[in-house]
Short mmCIF file of C-alpha atoms in Angstrom, two decimals:
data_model
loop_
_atom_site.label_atom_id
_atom_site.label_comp_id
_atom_site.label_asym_id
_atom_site.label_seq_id
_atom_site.Cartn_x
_atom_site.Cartn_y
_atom_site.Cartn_z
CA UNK M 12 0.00 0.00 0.00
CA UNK M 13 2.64 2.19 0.85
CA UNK M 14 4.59 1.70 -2.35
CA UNK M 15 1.16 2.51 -4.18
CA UNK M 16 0.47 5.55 -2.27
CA UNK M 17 4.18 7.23 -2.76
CA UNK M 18 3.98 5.94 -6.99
CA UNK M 19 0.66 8.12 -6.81
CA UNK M 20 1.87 11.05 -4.89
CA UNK M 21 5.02 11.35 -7.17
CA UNK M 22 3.19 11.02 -10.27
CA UNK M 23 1.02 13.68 -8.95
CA UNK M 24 3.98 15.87 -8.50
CA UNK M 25 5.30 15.16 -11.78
CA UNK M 26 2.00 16.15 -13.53
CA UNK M 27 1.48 19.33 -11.58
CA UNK M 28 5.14 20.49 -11.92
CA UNK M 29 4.62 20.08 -15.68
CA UNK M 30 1.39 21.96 -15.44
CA UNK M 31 3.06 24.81 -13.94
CA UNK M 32 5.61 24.87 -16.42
CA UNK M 33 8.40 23.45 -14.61
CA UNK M 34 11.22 21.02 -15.51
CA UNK M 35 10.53 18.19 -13.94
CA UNK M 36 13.12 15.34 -12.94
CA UNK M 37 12.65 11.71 -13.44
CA UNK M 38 14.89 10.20 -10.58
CA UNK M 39 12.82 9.43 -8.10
CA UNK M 40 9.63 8.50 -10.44
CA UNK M 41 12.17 5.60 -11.69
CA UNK M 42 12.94 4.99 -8.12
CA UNK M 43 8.78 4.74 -7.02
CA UNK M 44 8.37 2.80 -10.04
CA UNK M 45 11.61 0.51 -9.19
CA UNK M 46 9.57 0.02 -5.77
CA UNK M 47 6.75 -1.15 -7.48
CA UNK M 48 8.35 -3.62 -9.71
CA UNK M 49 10.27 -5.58 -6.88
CA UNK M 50 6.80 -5.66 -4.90
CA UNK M 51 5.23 -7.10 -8.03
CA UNK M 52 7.72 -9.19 -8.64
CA UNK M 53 7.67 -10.77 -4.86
CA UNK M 54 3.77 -10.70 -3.87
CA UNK M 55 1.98 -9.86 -7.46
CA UNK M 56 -1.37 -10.84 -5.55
CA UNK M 57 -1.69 -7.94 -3.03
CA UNK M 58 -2.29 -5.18 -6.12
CA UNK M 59 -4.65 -6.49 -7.10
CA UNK M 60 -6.79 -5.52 -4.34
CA UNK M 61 -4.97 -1.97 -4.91
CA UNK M 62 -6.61 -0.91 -8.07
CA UNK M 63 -8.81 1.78 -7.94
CA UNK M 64 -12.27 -0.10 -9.30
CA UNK M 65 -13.63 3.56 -11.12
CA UNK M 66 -15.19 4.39 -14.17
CA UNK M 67 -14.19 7.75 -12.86
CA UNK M 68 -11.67 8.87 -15.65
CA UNK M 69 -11.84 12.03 -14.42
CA UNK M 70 -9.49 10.69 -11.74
CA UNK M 71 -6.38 11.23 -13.79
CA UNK M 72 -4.11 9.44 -10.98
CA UNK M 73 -6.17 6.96 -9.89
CA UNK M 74 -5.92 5.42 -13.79
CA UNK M 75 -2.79 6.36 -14.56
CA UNK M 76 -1.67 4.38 -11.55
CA UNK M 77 -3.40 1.45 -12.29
CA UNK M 78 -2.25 1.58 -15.91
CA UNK M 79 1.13 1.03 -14.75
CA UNK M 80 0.25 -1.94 -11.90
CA UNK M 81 -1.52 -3.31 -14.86
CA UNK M 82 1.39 -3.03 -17.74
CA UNK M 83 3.96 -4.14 -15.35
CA UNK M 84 2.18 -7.22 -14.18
CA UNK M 85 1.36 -7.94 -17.96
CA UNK M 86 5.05 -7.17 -18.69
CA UNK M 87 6.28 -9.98 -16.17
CA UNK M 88 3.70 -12.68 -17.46
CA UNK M 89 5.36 -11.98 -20.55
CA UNK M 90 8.83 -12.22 -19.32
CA UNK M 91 10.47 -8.93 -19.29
CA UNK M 92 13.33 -8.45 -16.94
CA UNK M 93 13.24 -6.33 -14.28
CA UNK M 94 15.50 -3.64 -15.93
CA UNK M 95 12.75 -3.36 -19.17
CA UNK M 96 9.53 -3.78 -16.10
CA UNK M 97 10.87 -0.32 -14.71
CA UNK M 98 10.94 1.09 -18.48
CA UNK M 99 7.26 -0.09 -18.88
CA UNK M 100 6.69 1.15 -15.34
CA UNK M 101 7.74 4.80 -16.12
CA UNK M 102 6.20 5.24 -19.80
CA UNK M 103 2.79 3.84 -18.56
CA UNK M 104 2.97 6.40 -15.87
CA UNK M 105 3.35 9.24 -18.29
CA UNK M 106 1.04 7.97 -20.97
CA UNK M 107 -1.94 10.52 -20.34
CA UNK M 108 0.98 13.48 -19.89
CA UNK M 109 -0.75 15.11 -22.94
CA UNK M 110 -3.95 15.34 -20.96
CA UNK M 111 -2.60 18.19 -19.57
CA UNK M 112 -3.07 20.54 -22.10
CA UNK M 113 -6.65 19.34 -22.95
CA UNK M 114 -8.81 21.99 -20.97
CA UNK M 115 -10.62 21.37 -18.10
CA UNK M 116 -14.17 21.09 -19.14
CA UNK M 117 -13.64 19.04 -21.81
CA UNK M 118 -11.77 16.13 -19.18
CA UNK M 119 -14.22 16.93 -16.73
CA UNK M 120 -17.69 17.20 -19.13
CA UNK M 121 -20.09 14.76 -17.62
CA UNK M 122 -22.32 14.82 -21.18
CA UNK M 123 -20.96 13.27 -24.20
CA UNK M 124 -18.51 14.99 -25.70
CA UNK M 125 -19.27 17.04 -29.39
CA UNK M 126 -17.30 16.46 -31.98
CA UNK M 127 -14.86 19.43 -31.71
CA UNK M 128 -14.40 18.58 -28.31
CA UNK M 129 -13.60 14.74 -29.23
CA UNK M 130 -10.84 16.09 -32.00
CA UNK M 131 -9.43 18.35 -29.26
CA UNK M 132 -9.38 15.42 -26.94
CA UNK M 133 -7.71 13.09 -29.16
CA UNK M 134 -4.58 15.59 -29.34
CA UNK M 135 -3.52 14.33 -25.98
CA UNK M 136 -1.30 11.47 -27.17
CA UNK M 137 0.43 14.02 -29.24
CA UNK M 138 0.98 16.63 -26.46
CA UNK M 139 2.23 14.11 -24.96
CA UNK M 140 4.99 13.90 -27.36
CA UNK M 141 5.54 17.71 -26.96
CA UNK M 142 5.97 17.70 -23.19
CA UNK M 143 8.30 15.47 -23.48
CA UNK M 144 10.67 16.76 -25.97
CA UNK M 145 10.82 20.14 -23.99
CA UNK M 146 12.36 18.00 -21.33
CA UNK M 147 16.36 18.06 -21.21
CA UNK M 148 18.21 16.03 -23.39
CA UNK M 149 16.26 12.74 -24.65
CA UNK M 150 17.21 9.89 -23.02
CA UNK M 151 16.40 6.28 -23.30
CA UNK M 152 13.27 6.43 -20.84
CA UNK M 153 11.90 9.76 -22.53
CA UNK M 154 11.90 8.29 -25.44
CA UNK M 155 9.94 4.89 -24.23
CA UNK M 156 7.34 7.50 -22.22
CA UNK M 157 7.10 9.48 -26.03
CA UNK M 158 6.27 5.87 -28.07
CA UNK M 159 3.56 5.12 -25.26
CA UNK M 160 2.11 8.13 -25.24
CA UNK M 161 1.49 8.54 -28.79
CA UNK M 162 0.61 5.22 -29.30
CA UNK M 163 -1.80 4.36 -26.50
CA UNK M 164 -4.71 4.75 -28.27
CA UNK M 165 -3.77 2.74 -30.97
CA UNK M 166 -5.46 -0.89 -31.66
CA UNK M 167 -3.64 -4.14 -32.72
CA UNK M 168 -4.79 -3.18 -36.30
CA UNK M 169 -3.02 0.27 -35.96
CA UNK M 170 -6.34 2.11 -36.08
CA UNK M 171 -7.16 4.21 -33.43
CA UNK M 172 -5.69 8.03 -32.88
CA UNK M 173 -3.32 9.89 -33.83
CA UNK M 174 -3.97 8.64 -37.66
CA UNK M 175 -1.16 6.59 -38.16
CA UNK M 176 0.46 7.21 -41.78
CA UNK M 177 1.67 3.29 -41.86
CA UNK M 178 -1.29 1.33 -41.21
CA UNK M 179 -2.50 1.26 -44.80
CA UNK M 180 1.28 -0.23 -45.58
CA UNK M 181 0.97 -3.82 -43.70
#
């Protein structure tokens, strides 16, 4: 619980310094996230019970959380080492980083969304993209977090959004 509750609290930190315009530093997300994987490595079972059951995706955090518990426990049942679990870790924690410059009311609108609003919405995975390149340098774990994020919405098939130019090539 603990190691869930201090994964939350820095991704919370992360996404706010960003909001505010501020460089933000990846150390001790990859240490949270490190946390997590040796937990799920030892005693997979108990996060389980940790997942926030909510249709709420208002709750930025509360998903984004259990988007990484999730991608790190699919990661392991597929046999990733521990070393490419923390990569997965990190980039599924930053996947909805381009939600942050979707406004407000459009995240938070209870109705269904019109169709302007749905083509701003589904500019997030590119934002995404942007946020991070106005970090420092690229590194290897900026670029992961960039792939995830503007691919997350993607389907086996390649459909999905952003358009992607290649699909129509396979």
């Amino acid at each position: 619980k603990n190691t869930y509750l201090s994964l939350f609290t820095v991704v919370k930190n992360i996404y706010s310094f960003l909001q505010a315009g501020q460089q933000i530093d990846l150390k001790s997300l990859k240490r949270k996230t490190q946390n997590l994987v040796d937990c799920i490595l030892k005693e997979e079972k108990h996060f389980f019970s940790l997942l926030k059951n909510t249709d709420d995706e208002k709750n930025l955090f509360y998903h984004v959380i259990n988007v990484t518990i999730l991608s790190i426990m699919v990661g392991k049942r597929m046999g990733l080492r521990k070393y490419a679990l923390g990569l997965l870790g990190i980039s599924a924690s930053m996947h909805d980083i381009g939600k942050l410059k979707i406004p407000r009311e459009i995240l938070n609108k209870s109705s269904e969304l019109n169709e302007t609003e749905i083509n701003h919405y589904k500019l997030h995975p590119l934002e995404g993209v942007k946020v991070f390149l106005k970090l420092n340098k690229p590194n290897e774990t900026s670029i992961i977090s960039m792939l995830v994020s503007y691919e997350h919405h993607w389907d086996l098939d390649l459909s999905g959004f952003p358009e992607n130019f290649e699909k129509n090539r396979y």
